[in-house]
Tab-separated table of C-alpha atoms and ligand atoms in Angstrom:
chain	number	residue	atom	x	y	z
A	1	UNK	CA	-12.828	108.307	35.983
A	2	UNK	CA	-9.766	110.586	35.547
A	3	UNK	CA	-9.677	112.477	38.783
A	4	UNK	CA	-6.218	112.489	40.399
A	5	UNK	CA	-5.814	114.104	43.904
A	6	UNK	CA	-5.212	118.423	43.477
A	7	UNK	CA	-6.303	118.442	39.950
A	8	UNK	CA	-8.792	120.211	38.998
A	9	UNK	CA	-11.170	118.798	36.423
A	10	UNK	CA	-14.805	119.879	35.009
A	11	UNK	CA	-18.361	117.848	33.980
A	12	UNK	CA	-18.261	119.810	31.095
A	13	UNK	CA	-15.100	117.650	30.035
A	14	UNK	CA	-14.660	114.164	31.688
A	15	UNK	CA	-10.810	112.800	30.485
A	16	UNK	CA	-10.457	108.548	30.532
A	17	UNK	CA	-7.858	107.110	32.350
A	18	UNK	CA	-6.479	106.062	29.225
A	19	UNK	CA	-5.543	107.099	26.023
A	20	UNK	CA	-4.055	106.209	22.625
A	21	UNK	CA	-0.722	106.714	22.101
A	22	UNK	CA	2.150	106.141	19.210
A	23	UNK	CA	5.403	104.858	20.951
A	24	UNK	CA	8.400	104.416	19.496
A	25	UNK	CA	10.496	101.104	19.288
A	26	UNK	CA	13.372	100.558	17.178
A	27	UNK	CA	14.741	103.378	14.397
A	28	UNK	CA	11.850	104.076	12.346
A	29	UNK	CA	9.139	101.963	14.390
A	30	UNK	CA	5.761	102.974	15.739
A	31	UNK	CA	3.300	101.132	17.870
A	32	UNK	CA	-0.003	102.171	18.309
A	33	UNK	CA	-0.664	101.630	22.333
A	34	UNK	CA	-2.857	102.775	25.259
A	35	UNK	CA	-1.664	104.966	28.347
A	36	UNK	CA	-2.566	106.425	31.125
A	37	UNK	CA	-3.598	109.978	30.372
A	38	UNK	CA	-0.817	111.825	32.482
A	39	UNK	CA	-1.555	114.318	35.688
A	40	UNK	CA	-0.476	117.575	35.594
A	41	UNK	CA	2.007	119.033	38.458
A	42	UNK	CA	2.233	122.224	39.942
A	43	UNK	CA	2.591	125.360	37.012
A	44	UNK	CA	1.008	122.026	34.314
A	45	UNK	CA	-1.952	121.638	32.629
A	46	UNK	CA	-3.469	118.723	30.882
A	47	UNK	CA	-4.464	119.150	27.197
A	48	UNK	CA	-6.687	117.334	25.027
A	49	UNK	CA	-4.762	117.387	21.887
A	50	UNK	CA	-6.517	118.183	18.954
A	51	UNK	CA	-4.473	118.289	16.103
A	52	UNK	CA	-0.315	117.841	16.161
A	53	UNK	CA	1.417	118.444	12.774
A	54	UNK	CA	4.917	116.736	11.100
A	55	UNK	CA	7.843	118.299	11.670
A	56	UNK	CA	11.101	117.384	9.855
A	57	UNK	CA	12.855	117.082	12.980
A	58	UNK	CA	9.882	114.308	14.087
A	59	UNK	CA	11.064	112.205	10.883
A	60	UNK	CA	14.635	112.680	12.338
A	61	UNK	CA	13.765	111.447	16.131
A	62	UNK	CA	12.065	108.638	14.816
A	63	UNK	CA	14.723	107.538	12.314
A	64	UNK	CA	17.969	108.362	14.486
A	65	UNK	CA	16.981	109.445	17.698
A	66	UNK	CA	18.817	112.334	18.357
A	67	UNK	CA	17.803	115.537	19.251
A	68	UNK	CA	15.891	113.903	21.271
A	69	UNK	CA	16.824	112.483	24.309
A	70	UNK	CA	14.934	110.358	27.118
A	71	UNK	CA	16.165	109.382	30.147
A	72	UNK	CA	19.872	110.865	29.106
A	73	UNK	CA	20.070	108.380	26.217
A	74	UNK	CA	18.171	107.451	22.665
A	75	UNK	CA	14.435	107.597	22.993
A	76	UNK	CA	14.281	103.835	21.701
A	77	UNK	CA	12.354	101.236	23.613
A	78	UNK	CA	11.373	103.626	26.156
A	79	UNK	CA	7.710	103.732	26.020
A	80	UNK	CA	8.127	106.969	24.649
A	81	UNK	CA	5.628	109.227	22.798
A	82	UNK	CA	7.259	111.447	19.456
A	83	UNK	CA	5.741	114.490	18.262
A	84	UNK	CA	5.883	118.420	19.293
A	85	UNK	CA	4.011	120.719	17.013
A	86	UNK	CA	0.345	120.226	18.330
A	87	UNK	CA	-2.362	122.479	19.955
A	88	UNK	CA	-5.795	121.401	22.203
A	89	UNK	CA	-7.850	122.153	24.845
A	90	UNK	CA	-7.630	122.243	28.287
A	91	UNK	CA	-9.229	119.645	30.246
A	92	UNK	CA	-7.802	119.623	33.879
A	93	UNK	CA	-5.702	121.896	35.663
A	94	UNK	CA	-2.851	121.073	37.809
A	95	UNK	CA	-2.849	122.257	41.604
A	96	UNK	CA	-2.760	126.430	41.507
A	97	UNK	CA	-3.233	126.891	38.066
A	98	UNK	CA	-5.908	129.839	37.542
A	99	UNK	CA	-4.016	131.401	33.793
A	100	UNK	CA	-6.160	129.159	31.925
A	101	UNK	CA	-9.939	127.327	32.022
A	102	UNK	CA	-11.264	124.326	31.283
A	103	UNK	CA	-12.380	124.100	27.447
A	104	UNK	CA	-10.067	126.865	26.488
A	105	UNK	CA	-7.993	126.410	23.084
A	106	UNK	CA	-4.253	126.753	23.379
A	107	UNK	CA	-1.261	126.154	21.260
A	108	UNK	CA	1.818	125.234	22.322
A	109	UNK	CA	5.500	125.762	22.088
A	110	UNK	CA	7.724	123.048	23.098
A	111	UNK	CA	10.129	124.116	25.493
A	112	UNK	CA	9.254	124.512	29.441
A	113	UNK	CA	12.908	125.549	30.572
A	114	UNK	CA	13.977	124.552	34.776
A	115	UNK	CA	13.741	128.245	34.851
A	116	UNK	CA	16.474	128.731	37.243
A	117	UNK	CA	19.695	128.306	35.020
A	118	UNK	CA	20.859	131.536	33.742
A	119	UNK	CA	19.879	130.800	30.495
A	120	UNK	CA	16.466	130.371	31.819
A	121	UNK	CA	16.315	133.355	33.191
A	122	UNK	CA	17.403	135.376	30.672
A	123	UNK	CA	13.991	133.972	28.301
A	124	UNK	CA	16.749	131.742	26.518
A	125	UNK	CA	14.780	128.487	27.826
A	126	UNK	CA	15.261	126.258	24.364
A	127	UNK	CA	19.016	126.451	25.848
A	128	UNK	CA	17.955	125.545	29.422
A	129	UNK	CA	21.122	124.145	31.439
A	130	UNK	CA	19.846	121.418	32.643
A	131	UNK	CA	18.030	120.196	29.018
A	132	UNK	CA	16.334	116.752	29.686
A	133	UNK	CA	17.357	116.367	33.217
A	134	UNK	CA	13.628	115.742	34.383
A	135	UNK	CA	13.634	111.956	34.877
A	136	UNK	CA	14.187	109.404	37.474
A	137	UNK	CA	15.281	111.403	41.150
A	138	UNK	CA	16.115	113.501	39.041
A	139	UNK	CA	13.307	116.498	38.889
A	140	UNK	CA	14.610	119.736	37.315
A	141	UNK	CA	10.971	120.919	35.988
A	142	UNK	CA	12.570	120.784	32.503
A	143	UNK	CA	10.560	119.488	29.446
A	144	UNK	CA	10.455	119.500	25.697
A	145	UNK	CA	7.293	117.421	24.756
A	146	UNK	CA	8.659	115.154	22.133
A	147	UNK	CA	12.693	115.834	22.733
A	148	UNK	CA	12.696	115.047	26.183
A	149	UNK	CA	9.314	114.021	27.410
A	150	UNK	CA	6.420	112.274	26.021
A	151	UNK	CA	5.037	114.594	22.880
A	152	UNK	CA	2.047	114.595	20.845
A	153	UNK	CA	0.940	111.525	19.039
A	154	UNK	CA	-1.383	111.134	21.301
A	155	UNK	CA	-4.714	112.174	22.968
A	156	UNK	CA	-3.566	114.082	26.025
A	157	UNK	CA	-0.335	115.608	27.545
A	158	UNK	CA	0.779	117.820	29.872
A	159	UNK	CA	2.515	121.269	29.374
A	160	UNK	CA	4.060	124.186	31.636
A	161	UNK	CA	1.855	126.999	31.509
A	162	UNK	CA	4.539	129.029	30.303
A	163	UNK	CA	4.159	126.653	27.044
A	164	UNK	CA	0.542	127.693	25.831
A	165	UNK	CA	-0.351	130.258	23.819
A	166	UNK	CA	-4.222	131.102	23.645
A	167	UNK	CA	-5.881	131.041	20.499
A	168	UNK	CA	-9.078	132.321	19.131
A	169	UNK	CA	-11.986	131.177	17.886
A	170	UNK	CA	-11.947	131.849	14.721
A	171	UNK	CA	-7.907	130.030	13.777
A	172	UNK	CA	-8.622	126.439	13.033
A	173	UNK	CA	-6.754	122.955	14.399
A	174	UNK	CA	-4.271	123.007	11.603
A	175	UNK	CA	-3.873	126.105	11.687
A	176	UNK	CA	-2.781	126.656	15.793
A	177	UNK	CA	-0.608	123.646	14.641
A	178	UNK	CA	1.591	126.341	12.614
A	179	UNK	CA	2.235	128.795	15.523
A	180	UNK	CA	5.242	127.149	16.668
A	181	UNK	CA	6.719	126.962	13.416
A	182	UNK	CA	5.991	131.097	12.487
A	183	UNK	CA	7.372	131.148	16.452
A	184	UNK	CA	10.462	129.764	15.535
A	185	UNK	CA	11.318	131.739	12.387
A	186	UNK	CA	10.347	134.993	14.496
A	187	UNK	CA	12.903	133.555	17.019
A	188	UNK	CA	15.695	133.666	14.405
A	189	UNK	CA	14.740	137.205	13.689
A	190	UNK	CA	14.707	138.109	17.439
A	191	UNK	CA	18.381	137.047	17.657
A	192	UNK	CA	19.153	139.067	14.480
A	193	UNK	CA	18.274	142.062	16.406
A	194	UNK	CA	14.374	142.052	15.413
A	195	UNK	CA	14.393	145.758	13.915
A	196	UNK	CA	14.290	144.407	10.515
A	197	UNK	CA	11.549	147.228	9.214
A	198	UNK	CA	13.265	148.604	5.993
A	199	UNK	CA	15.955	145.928	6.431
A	200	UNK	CA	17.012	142.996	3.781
A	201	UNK	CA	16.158	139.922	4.206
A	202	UNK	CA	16.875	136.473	2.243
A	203	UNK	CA	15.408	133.335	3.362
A	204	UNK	CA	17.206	130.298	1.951
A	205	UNK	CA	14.705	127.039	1.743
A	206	UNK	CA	11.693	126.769	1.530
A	207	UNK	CA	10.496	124.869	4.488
A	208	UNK	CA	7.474	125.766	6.914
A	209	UNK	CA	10.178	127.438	8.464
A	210	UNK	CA	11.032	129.095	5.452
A	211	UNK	CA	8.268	129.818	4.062
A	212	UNK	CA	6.427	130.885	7.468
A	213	UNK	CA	10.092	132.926	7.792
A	214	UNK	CA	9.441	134.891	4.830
A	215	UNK	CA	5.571	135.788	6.199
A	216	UNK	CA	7.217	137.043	9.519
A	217	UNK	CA	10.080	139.058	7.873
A	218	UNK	CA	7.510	140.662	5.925
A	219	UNK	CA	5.091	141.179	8.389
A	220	UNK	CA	8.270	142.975	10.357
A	221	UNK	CA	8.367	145.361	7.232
A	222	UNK	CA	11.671	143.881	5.937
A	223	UNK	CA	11.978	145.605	2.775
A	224	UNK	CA	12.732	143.477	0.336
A	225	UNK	CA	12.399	140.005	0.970
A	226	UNK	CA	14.150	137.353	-0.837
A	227	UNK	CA	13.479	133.604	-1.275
A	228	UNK	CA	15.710	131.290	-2.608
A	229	UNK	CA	14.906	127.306	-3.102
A	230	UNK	CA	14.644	124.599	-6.010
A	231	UNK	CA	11.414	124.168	-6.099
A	232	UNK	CA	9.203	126.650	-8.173
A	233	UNK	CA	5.698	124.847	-6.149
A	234	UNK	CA	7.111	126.226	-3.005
A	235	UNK	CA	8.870	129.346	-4.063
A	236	UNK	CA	5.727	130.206	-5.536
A	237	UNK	CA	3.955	129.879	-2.138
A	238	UNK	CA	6.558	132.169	-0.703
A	239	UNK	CA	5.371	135.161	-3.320
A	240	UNK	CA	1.624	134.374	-1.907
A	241	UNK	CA	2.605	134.877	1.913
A	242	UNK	CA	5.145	138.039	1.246
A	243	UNK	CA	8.137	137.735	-0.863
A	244	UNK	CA	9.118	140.319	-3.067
A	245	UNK	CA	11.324	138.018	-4.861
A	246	UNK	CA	12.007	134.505	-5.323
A	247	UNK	CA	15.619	133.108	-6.820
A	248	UNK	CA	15.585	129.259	-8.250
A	249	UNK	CA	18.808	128.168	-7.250
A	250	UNK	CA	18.632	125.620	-9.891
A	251	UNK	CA	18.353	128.449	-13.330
A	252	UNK	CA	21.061	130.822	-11.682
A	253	UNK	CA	23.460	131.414	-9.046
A	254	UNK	CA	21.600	132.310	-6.068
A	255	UNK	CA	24.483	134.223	-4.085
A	256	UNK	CA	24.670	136.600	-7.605
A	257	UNK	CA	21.069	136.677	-8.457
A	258	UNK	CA	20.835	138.196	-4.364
A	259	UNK	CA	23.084	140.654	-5.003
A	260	UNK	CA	22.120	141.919	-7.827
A	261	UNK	CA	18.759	142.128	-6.646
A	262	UNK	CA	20.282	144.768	-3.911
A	263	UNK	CA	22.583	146.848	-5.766
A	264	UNK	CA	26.123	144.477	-5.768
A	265	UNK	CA	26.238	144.964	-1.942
A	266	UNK	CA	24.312	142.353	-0.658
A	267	UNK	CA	21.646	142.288	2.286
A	268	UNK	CA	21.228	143.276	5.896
A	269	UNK	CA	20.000	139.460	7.095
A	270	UNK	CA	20.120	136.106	5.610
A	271	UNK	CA	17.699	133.107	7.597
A	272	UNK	CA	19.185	129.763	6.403
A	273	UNK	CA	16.517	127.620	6.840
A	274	UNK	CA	17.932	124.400	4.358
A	275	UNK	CA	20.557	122.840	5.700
A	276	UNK	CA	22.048	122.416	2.317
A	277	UNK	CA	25.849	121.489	2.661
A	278	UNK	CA	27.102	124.775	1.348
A	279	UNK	CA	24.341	127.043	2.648
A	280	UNK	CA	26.586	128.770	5.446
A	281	UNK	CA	29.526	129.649	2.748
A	282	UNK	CA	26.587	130.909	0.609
A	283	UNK	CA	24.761	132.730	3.268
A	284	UNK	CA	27.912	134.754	4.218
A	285	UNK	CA	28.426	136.382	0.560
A	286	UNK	CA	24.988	137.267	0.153
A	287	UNK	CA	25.080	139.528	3.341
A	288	UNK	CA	26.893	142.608	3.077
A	289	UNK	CA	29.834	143.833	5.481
A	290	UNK	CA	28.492	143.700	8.783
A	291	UNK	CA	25.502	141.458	7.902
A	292	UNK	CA	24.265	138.646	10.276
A	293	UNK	CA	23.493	134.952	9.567
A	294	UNK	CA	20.987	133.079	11.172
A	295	UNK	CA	21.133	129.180	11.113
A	296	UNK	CA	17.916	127.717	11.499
A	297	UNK	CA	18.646	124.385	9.371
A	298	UNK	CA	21.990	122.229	10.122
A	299	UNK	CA	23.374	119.208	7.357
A	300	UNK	CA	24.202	116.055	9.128
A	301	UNK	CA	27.846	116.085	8.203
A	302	UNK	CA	30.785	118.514	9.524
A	303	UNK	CA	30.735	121.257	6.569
A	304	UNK	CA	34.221	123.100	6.069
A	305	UNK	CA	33.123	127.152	6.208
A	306	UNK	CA	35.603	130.135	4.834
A	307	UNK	CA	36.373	131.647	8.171
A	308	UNK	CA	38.569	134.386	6.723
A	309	UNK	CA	35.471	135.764	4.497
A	310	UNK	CA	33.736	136.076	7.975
A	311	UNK	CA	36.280	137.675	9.542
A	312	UNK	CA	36.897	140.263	7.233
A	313	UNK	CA	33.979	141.155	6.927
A	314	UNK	CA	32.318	141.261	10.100
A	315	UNK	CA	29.980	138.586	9.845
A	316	UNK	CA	27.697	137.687	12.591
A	317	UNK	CA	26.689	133.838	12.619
A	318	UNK	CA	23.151	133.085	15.156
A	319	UNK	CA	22.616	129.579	15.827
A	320	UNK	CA	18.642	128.811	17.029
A	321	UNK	CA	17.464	125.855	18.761
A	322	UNK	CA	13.695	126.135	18.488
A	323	UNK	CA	11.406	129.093	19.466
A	324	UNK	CA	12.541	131.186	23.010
A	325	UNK	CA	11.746	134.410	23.941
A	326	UNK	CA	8.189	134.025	23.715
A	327	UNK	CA	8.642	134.418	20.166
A	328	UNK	CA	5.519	131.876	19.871
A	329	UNK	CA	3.379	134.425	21.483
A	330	UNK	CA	4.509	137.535	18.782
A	331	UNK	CA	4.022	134.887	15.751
A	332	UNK	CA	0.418	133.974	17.208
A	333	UNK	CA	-0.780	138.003	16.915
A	334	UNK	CA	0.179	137.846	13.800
A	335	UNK	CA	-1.752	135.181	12.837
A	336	UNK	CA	-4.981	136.305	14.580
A	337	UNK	CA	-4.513	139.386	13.245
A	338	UNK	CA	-4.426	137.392	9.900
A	339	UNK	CA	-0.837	139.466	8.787
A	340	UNK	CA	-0.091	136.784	6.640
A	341	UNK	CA	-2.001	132.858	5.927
A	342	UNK	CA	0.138	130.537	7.438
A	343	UNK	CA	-2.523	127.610	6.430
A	344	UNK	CA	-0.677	128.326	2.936
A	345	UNK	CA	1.952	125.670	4.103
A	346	UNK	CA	-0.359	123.012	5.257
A	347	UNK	CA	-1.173	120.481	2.221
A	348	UNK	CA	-2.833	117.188	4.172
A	349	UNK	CA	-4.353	116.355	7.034
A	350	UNK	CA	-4.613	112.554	8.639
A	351	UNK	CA	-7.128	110.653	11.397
A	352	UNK	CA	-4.502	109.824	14.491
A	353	UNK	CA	-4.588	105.909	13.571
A	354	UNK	CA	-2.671	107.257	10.226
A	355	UNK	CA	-0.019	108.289	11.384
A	356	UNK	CA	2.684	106.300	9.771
A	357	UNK	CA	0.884	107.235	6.296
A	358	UNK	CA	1.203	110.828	7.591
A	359	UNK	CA	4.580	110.727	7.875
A	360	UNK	CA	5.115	109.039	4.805
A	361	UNK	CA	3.617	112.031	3.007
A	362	UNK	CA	5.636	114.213	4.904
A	363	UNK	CA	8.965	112.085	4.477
A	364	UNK	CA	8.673	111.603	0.650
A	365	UNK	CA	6.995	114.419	-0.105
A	366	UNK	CA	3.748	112.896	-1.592
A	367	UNK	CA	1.759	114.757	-3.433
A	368	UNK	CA	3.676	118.142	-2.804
A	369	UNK	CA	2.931	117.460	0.962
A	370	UNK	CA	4.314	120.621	3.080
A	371	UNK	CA	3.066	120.306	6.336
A	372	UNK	CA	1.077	117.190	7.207
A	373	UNK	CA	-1.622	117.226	10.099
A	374	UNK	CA	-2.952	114.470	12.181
A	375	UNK	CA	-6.121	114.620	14.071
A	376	UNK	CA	-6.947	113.181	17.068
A	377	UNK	CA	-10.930	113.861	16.604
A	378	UNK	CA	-13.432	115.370	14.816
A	379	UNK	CA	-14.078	115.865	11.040
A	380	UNK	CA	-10.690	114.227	10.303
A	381	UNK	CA	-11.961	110.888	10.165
A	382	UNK	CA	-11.117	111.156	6.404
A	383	UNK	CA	-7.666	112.131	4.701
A	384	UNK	CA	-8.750	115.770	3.451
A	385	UNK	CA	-6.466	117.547	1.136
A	386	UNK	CA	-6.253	121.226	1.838
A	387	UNK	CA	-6.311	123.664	-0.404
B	401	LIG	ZN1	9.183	121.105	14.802
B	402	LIG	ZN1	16.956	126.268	32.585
């Protein structure tokens, strides 16, 4: 039985030795395999993963490799576990760890900065200084759980304490699952200065990030928000968690249709969250003089941008990598204060053994699949659609 020297486990929760995990191969190949269930260090507990949702970028990883990156290189081959959006319980504690018990529920971001690059220590840890150096003789406390170290298709991992978020009762699996992703879009609005009560907002794409984006803005009293997309499914989602309005790129010009919407000026903030090709040069005339840009969404190829428009007009441009600043932590009290329904964006839900149907619904879209769960136990032994 699981009990490795300094780590504190419980009767109440015996962990195996082992555990399933997905591993990646070649581009685009997973293997279902077993593993030793890993032992926390110092500042690490271990979690009992519950339920770990798709995220675009997983489909990305698994197809190309990059952003993540495993022993300095592409995470091919390397025994290596995908997967980053997931929340648990925890089930042992690593030596001097006394922030959490044993059975409690927790969420999780992704990033554990080294925290003692200056990036670090200014709560900028998704930009840690030395990102993925934690291999090898090489021990820089670093870790992103599915970038950098092994993630979440799987039954246990272990996380930094300064990873978990607590979670009540009453928010379910799939649910926690969504924290990150509200974290992250509050993240882009903490760069953007985060006083956006009374302030404009558009939201371009309507991703979980997007949509989740919009729920935050609102719940930040941005007055009004705006959604723009091409599909009316998801825009319409968008009115349900707090848009005021929603612009179909498709039936009209969505940089026009903005501004008219505010009175020819344009607005205070504009959250790209779709990566489209032309989404910056957009983004930057539907702000107004002064306004600021946040890029939460990249294309893959190099995307000319009108500099001079920027320049002239005092443009700020914010590029995010993931969810710092404990922005995890201000998107989880709004969702247990139930501000908005972020279980709006979750469509389907998978048994662990599924996976590579799960991301199948989340890569093509199946069904008007948003966010796709998988579940590592319980009553997801079936493929339940949500509502
Ligand atoms: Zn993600
Ligand atoms: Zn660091």
């Amino acid at each position: 039985m699981y009990a490795p020297p300094g780590v504190k486990t419980s009767p109440d929760m015996p962990v195996p030795d082992t555990m399933r995990a997905w591993v990646l191969g070649d581009p685009g190949e997973l293997k279902l395999t077993d593993k030793p269930v890993p032992v926390p260090k110092r500042a690490e507990v271990l979690v009992r993963i519950d339920a770990v949702a798709i995220c675009a970028t997983d489909l990305e990883v698994i197809a190309h490799g990059p952003p993540a990156m495993i022993q300095g290189g592409l995470p091919f081959n390397k025994n290596w576990t995908p997967g980053h959006e997931y929340m648990g319980t925890v089930a042992a504690l690593g030596p001097g760890v006394d922030e959490y018990t044993i059975g409690q529920r927790v969420t999780v971001e992704i990033h554990a900065g080294c925290g003692q690059c200056k990036r670090c220590r200014a709560g900028m840890y998704t930009s840690c200084h030395n990102y993925g150096l934690n291999y090898g003789d090489v021990d820089k406390g670093h870790r992103a759980n599915g970038f950098t170290t092994d993630g979440g298709f799987c039954e246990y991992q272990v996380n930094n304490i300064n990873t978990l978020v607590a979670i009540p009762d009453a928010m379910s699996d799939e649910e926690a699952t969504l924290v990150v992703t509200a974290g992250t879009a509050m993240y882009g609005l903490t760069e953007l200065g985060g006083l956006v009560a009374g302030e404009s907002v558009v939201v371009t794409g309507p991703g979980p990030i997007g949509l989740l984006g919009v729920a935050v803005a609102k719940a930040l009293g941005a007055q009004p928000v705006i959604l723009t997309g091409t599909r009316d499914n998801r825009l319409k989602i968008g009115l349900e968690l707090g848009a005021d309005y929603v612009v179909n790129a498709r039936q009209e010009n969505a940089v026009e249709a903005v501004r008219k919407l505010n009175g020819g000026k344009g607005v205070d903030y504009v959250v790209e969250c779709s990566g489209a090709p032309n989404a910056v040069n957009e983004a930057i005339r539907m702000v107004n003089r002064g306004g600021k840009v946040c890029l939460a969404a990249f294309p893959h190829e190099e995307v000319p941008v009108d500099v001079a428009h920027i320049v002239r007009n005092n443009i700020y441009l914010y590029g995010i990598r993931g969810e710092g600043k404990s922005a995890t932590h201000r998107a989880e009290a709004f969702m247990s204060q139930k501000r908005f329904d972020a279980t709006k964006v979750h469509t389907h839900t998978f048994p662990l053994e599924d996976l590579p149907t799960a991301i199948k619904y989340a890569r093509e879209r199946i069904d008007d699949a948003i966010k796709v769960v998988v579940k590592t136990r319980g009553s997801a032994a079936q493929r339940v659609a949500a509502e």
